[in-house]
Coordinates of C-alpha atoms in Angstrom, one line a residue:
M1 CA 42.4 -79.4 -109.2
H2 CA 45.6 -78.6 -107.3
V3 CA 45.6 -74.9 -106.9
P4 CA 49.1 -73.4 -107.4
D5 CA 50.6 -70.4 -105.6
G6 CA 49.5 -67.1 -107.0
F7 CA 45.9 -67.9 -108.0
I8 CA 44.5 -66.8 -104.6
D9 CA 45.8 -63.7 -102.7
A10 CA 47.5 -63.9 -99.3
P11 CA 44.7 -62.9 -97.0
V12 CA 42.3 -65.5 -98.4
S13 CA 45.0 -68.1 -98.5
I14 CA 45.8 -67.5 -94.9
A15 CA 42.1 -67.7 -94.0
A16 CA 41.8 -71.0 -95.9
G17 CA 44.9 -72.3 -94.1
V18 CA 43.2 -71.5 -90.7
A19 CA 40.0 -73.2 -91.8
A20 CA 42.0 -76.2 -93.1
A21 CA 44.0 -76.5 -89.8
G22 CA 40.7 -76.4 -87.9
A23 CA 39.2 -79.1 -90.1
V24 CA 42.3 -81.3 -89.6
A25 CA 42.2 -80.8 -85.8
V26 CA 38.5 -81.7 -85.7
S27 CA 39.2 -84.7 -87.9
L28 CA 42.0 -85.9 -85.7
R29 CA 39.6 -86.1 -82.8
G30 CA 36.8 -87.6 -84.9
A31 CA 39.1 -90.2 -86.4
R32 CA 39.8 -91.7 -82.9
R33 CA 36.2 -93.0 -83.0
E34 CA 36.7 -94.4 -86.6
L35 CA 40.0 -96.1 -86.3
D36 CA 40.7 -99.5 -84.7
E37 CA 43.5 -102.1 -85.0
R38 CA 42.2 -103.2 -88.4
T39 CA 41.4 -99.8 -90.0
A40 CA 44.4 -97.8 -88.8
P41 CA 46.9 -99.5 -91.3
L42 CA 44.2 -99.6 -94.0
A43 CA 43.7 -95.9 -93.7
G44 CA 47.3 -95.4 -94.6
L45 CA 46.8 -97.7 -97.6
V46 CA 43.8 -95.6 -98.7
A47 CA 45.9 -92.5 -98.7
A48 CA 48.6 -94.2 -100.8
F49 CA 45.9 -95.6 -103.2
I50 CA 44.5 -92.1 -103.7
F51 CA 48.0 -90.7 -104.3
A52 CA 48.5 -93.4 -107.0
V53 CA 45.2 -93.0 -108.7
Q54 CA 45.6 -89.2 -108.8
M55 CA 48.6 -89.8 -111.1
L56 CA 46.2 -91.3 -113.7
N57 CA 44.8 -88.4 -115.5
F58 CA 41.9 -89.5 -117.8
P59 CA 40.7 -87.5 -120.9
V60 CA 37.3 -85.8 -120.4
A61 CA 37.1 -83.4 -123.3
A62 CA 39.2 -82.1 -126.2
G63 CA 42.5 -81.0 -124.6
T64 CA 41.3 -81.5 -121.0
S65 CA 41.8 -84.3 -118.5
G66 CA 40.8 -85.1 -115.0
H67 CA 41.9 -87.1 -112.1
L68 CA 40.5 -88.6 -108.9
L69 CA 40.0 -86.2 -106.0
G70 CA 39.4 -89.1 -103.6
G71 CA 37.4 -87.4 -100.8
A72 CA 34.3 -89.4 -101.3
L73 CA 36.2 -92.7 -101.7
A74 CA 38.2 -92.2 -98.5
A75 CA 35.1 -91.2 -96.5
I76 CA 33.2 -94.3 -97.6
L77 CA 36.1 -96.7 -97.0
V78 CA 37.5 -95.4 -93.7
G79 CA 35.0 -92.8 -92.4
P80 CA 34.6 -89.0 -93.0
Y81 CA 37.0 -87.8 -90.4
T82 CA 39.7 -90.2 -91.4
G83 CA 38.9 -89.4 -95.0
V84 CA 39.8 -85.7 -94.5
L85 CA 43.1 -86.8 -93.0
C86 CA 43.8 -89.2 -95.9
V87 CA 43.4 -86.5 -98.5
S88 CA 45.3 -84.0 -96.4
V89 CA 48.3 -86.4 -96.2
V90 CA 48.2 -86.9 -100.0
L91 CA 48.1 -83.2 -100.6
L92 CA 51.0 -82.6 -98.2
M93 CA 53.1 -85.3 -99.9
Q94 CA 52.3 -83.9 -103.3
G95 CA 53.1 -80.3 -102.4
V96 CA 56.4 -81.0 -100.5
L97 CA 57.9 -83.8 -102.6
F98 CA 56.5 -83.3 -106.0
A99 CA 55.8 -79.5 -106.3
D100 CA 52.1 -80.3 -107.1
G101 CA 49.8 -77.7 -105.5
G102 CA 51.2 -74.5 -104.0
L103 CA 52.5 -74.5 -100.5
T104 CA 50.8 -71.2 -99.7
A105 CA 47.7 -72.6 -101.3
L106 CA 47.8 -75.8 -99.2
G107 CA 44.9 -74.6 -97.1
V108 CA 42.9 -73.8 -100.2
N109 CA 43.6 -77.3 -101.6
V110 CA 42.8 -79.1 -98.3
V111 CA 39.4 -77.3 -98.0
T112 CA 38.6 -77.7 -101.7
M113 CA 39.8 -81.2 -102.4
G114 CA 39.6 -82.7 -98.9
V115 CA 36.9 -81.2 -96.7
V116 CA 34.3 -80.2 -99.3
T117 CA 34.6 -83.5 -101.2
V118 CA 34.3 -85.5 -98.0
I119 CA 31.3 -83.5 -96.7
I120 CA 29.3 -83.6 -100.0
G121 CA 30.3 -87.1 -101.0
Y122 CA 29.6 -88.7 -97.7
A123 CA 26.4 -86.8 -97.0
V124 CA 25.0 -87.9 -100.4
F125 CA 26.2 -91.4 -99.8
R126 CA 24.6 -91.7 -96.4
G127 CA 21.4 -90.2 -97.6
L128 CA 21.0 -92.6 -100.4
V129 CA 22.0 -95.6 -98.4
K130 CA 19.1 -94.9 -96.0
L131 CA 16.7 -94.6 -99.0
L132 CA 17.8 -97.5 -101.1
P133 CA 17.3 -101.2 -100.3
D134 CA 19.8 -102.7 -97.8
S135 CA 22.2 -104.3 -100.2
R136 CA 25.7 -104.2 -101.4
R137 CA 24.6 -102.9 -104.8
S138 CA 22.9 -100.0 -103.0
V139 CA 26.2 -99.1 -101.3
T140 CA 27.9 -99.0 -104.7
V141 CA 25.2 -96.9 -106.3
A142 CA 25.3 -94.5 -103.4
A143 CA 29.1 -94.3 -103.7
F144 CA 28.8 -93.4 -107.4
A145 CA 26.3 -90.6 -106.7
G146 CA 28.3 -89.2 -103.8
A147 CA 31.5 -89.1 -105.7
L148 CA 29.8 -87.7 -108.8
L149 CA 28.5 -84.7 -106.9
S150 CA 31.6 -84.1 -104.8
V151 CA 33.7 -83.0 -107.8
P152 CA 31.5 -80.1 -109.0
G153 CA 31.1 -79.2 -105.3
A154 CA 34.8 -78.8 -105.1
A155 CA 34.7 -76.6 -108.3
V156 CA 32.1 -74.4 -106.6
M157 CA 34.4 -74.1 -103.6
F158 CA 37.3 -73.0 -105.7
T159 CA 35.1 -70.5 -107.4
L160 CA 34.2 -69.0 -104.0
F161 CA 37.8 -68.7 -103.1
Y162 CA 38.5 -67.0 -106.4
A163 CA 35.6 -64.6 -105.9
L164 CA 37.0 -63.7 -102.5
G165 CA 40.7 -63.5 -103.3
G166 CA 41.4 -64.1 -107.0
T167 CA 44.6 -62.3 -108.2
T168 CA 43.3 -61.7 -111.7
D169 CA 40.3 -59.8 -113.0
V170 CA 38.1 -62.5 -114.6
P171 CA 34.3 -62.3 -114.3
I172 CA 33.2 -64.7 -111.6
G173 CA 30.4 -65.9 -113.8
K174 CA 32.8 -67.1 -116.5
V175 CA 35.0 -68.9 -113.8
F176 CA 31.9 -70.6 -112.3
G177 CA 30.5 -71.8 -115.6
A178 CA 33.8 -73.1 -116.9
M179 CA 34.8 -74.8 -113.6
V180 CA 31.5 -76.5 -112.9
G181 CA 31.0 -77.5 -116.5
V182 CA 34.3 -79.3 -116.9
H183 CA 34.2 -80.8 -113.4
V184 CA 30.8 -82.4 -113.9
L185 CA 32.5 -84.4 -116.6
I186 CA 35.5 -85.2 -114.4
G187 CA 33.0 -86.2 -111.7
I188 CA 31.7 -89.0 -113.9
G189 CA 35.3 -90.5 -114.0
E190 CA 35.6 -89.9 -110.2
A191 CA 32.2 -91.7 -109.7
A192 CA 33.3 -94.7 -111.8
I193 CA 36.6 -95.1 -110.0
T194 CA 35.0 -94.7 -106.6
A195 CA 32.1 -97.2 -107.3
A196 CA 34.5 -99.7 -108.8
T197 CA 36.9 -99.5 -105.8
V198 CA 34.1 -99.6 -103.2
G199 CA 32.4 -102.5 -105.0
A200 CA 35.6 -104.5 -105.2
V201 CA 36.3 -104.1 -101.5
I202 CA 32.7 -104.9 -100.5
A203 CA 32.8 -108.1 -102.6
V204 CA 35.6 -109.5 -100.5
R205 CA 35.5 -107.7 -97.2
P206 CA 32.4 -105.6 -96.5
D207 CA 33.3 -105.4 -92.9
L208 CA 36.3 -103.2 -93.8
V209 CA 34.2 -100.6 -95.6
H210 CA 33.1 -97.9 -93.1
G211 CA 30.0 -97.0 -95.1
A212 CA 28.9 -100.6 -95.3
R213 CA 29.3 -101.6 -91.7
G214 CA 26.3 -103.6 -90.5
L215 CA 25.6 -104.6 -94.1
S216 CA 25.2 -108.3 -94.6
A217 CA 23.7 -110.3 -97.4
P218 CA 21.2 -112.7 -95.5
L219 CA 21.0 -116.3 -96.4
K220 CA 18.0 -116.9 -98.7
L221 CA 15.8 -120.0 -98.5
R222 CA 13.2 -121.0 -101.0
V223 CA 9.8 -121.5 -99.3
G224 CA 6.7 -122.2 -101.4
G225 CA 8.6 -121.0 -104.5
E226 CA 9.6 -117.7 -103.0
L227 CA 13.0 -116.6 -101.6
V228 CA 12.8 -115.5 -98.0
D229 CA 15.5 -114.6 -95.5
A230 CA 16.8 -117.4 -93.4
P231 CA 16.7 -117.1 -89.6
A232 CA 19.8 -115.3 -88.3
A233 CA 22.3 -117.6 -86.7
A234 CA 24.4 -116.6 -83.7
P235 CA 27.9 -115.6 -84.9
A236 CA 30.7 -118.0 -84.1
P237 CA 33.5 -116.6 -82.0
A238 CA 36.5 -115.6 -84.1
P239 CA 39.8 -117.3 -83.3
A240 CA 42.2 -115.2 -81.3
G241 CA 44.2 -112.9 -83.5
L242 CA 42.2 -113.5 -86.6
A243 CA 41.0 -109.9 -86.9
A244 CA 44.6 -108.7 -86.9
R245 CA 45.7 -111.3 -89.5
S246 CA 42.7 -111.1 -91.8
T247 CA 43.5 -107.6 -93.1
K248 CA 46.9 -108.6 -94.4
P249 CA 45.7 -110.0 -97.8
V250 CA 43.7 -106.8 -98.4
W251 CA 46.6 -104.6 -97.3
I252 CA 49.1 -106.4 -99.5
T253 CA 46.8 -106.5 -102.5
G254 CA 46.0 -102.8 -102.1
L255 CA 49.6 -101.8 -101.8
A256 CA 50.6 -103.9 -104.8
A257 CA 47.8 -102.3 -106.8
A258 CA 48.9 -98.8 -105.8
L259 CA 52.5 -99.5 -106.7
A260 CA 51.5 -100.9 -110.1
L261 CA 49.3 -97.9 -110.9
A262 CA 51.8 -95.3 -109.8
G263 CA 54.9 -97.1 -111.1
F264 CA 53.7 -98.4 -114.4
V265 CA 50.1 -97.5 -115.5
S266 CA 50.7 -93.8 -114.7
F267 CA 53.1 -93.6 -117.8
Y268 CA 50.0 -94.0 -120.0
A269 CA 47.9 -91.3 -118.3
S270 CA 46.6 -88.3 -120.3
S271 CA 49.1 -85.5 -120.7
S272 CA 46.4 -82.9 -121.3
P273 CA 46.0 -80.2 -118.6
D274 CA 43.5 -81.0 -115.9
G275 CA 40.2 -79.1 -115.5
L276 CA 41.6 -76.3 -113.4
E277 CA 44.7 -75.9 -115.5
K278 CA 42.6 -75.7 -118.7
V279 CA 40.2 -73.2 -117.2
A280 CA 43.0 -71.1 -115.8
A281 CA 44.8 -71.0 -119.2
D282 CA 41.6 -70.3 -121.1
K283 CA 40.3 -67.6 -118.8
G284 CA 43.5 -66.0 -117.8
I285 CA 43.4 -67.0 -114.1
D286 CA 47.0 -68.1 -114.3
Q287 CA 48.5 -64.7 -115.2
K288 CA 50.1 -64.3 -111.7
V289 CA 51.0 -67.9 -111.0
E290 CA 54.2 -68.2 -108.9
E291 CA 57.0 -70.7 -109.1
H292 CA 56.5 -73.5 -106.6
A293 CA 58.7 -73.2 -103.5
A294 CA 59.6 -76.9 -104.0
A295 CA 60.4 -76.6 -107.7
G296 CA 63.9 -77.7 -107.0
S297 CA 62.8 -81.0 -105.4
P298 CA 64.5 -84.1 -106.9
L299 CA 61.0 -85.4 -107.4
A300 CA 59.4 -82.3 -108.9
D301 CA 56.8 -82.9 -111.6
Y302 CA 56.6 -86.6 -110.7
G303 CA 60.0 -87.5 -112.1
V304 CA 63.3 -88.4 -110.5
K305 CA 66.0 -85.9 -111.1
D306 CA 69.0 -87.0 -113.3
V307 CA 67.1 -90.1 -114.6
S308 CA 66.8 -89.5 -118.3
D309 CA 64.4 -92.3 -119.3
A310 CA 60.9 -90.8 -118.9
R311 CA 59.2 -94.1 -118.2
L312 CA 61.7 -95.1 -115.5
S313 CA 61.8 -91.6 -114.0
G314 CA 58.1 -91.3 -113.6
G315 CA 57.7 -94.9 -112.4
L316 CA 60.3 -94.4 -109.7
A317 CA 58.8 -91.2 -108.6
G318 CA 55.4 -92.9 -108.4
V319 CA 56.7 -95.8 -106.3
I320 CA 58.6 -93.4 -104.0
G321 CA 55.4 -91.3 -103.6
V322 CA 53.3 -94.4 -102.7
G323 CA 55.9 -95.5 -100.2
A324 CA 56.2 -92.1 -98.6
T325 CA 52.4 -91.6 -98.4
V326 CA 51.7 -95.0 -96.9
A327 CA 54.5 -94.6 -94.4
V328 CA 53.4 -91.1 -93.3
G329 CA 49.7 -91.9 -93.4
T330 CA 50.1 -95.1 -91.4
G331 CA 52.2 -93.3 -88.9
V332 CA 49.6 -90.6 -88.4
F333 CA 46.7 -93.1 -88.2
W334 CA 48.5 -95.4 -85.7
T335 CA 49.3 -92.3 -83.6
V336 CA 45.6 -91.3 -83.6
R337 CA 44.6 -94.9 -82.8
R338 CA 47.1 -95.1 -79.9
R339 CA 45.8 -91.8 -78.6
R340 CA 42.3 -93.3 -78.6
G341 CA 43.5 -96.3 -76.6
A342 CA 45.3 -93.9 -74.1
D343 CA 42.1 -91.9 -73.7
H344 CA 40.1 -95.1 -73.0
T345 CA 42.7 -96.3 -70.5
A346 CA 42.7 -93.0 -68.7
A347 CA 38.9 -92.9 -68.6
S348 CA 38.7 -96.5 -67.2
T349 CA 41.3 -95.8 -64.4
A350 CA 39.9 -92.4 -63.4
V351 CA 38.7 -92.3 -59.8
P352 CA 35.3 -90.5 -59.5
A353 CA 35.3 -87.5 -57.3
A354 CA 33.9 -88.0 -53.8

């Protein structure tokens, strides 16, 4: 659903850019409360994983494909504020390095694919977690539902932008029906990927999933033929430095998975246009599309310039993209984390006024 330059006029694109900048600013402050020594590097990994999975377009209908948006997944794994930043980093890398998503439309894309998907996905997720039984399965079910609804929600947001500043004269009802219809189907794929990823992380490290914090599977005892919760035991103190070391296997495994997906599996992704591209071509929304400002990038269109072998070119581009995203993302999140530490130090050393 990457909106290119030329779909939305300049005034609305500028307004969307201002809104996106405001959302990122709010998220930078909010992420200070979500990030700690364990989650800061994992947030960069989440951004890289989303970048990798977005390269894997999956077929949803005849001649149409879809790909992960990732807002719900990021919010559930690392928190909603950090989730907005994760998707924003991905969109920035894609726009600057790979000419994917217009640069003048960056604000539109951040609001549509980042802010809206995070708000809808996480709101639905939290609501269902409170209603469903306290279990890991409930978290996975809630993640599925949140991700499912976040994608058509993003399609509605794009339709609103088009209604306010579309550069072509296409009836808004046709745009709405086509966008929501195809993105409901894409949402099913989004939901499956999100639930599978969240479920996999919860299975090994539920403490690293923001949306599952406090969730624990109590020990069961059989009393009189029935299973009952065992009395809670006092937690044993963790060895010094364990928290910092314990994230390494998760980080290494996640990075290896992202590199494999982007560097190898992406070659087998669907080549059909995604939902927005298909609707734009069918309805004539793309009549005034503009050439991307980064069209001359050596990584444009997810290929390495002057590498003739398509498999090798795409694989190298994917690996470079994952590396760049994890580096930039981790740098951003560590900076936010250090700022939080600086704020706490300043607060603790402040002298009360007499």
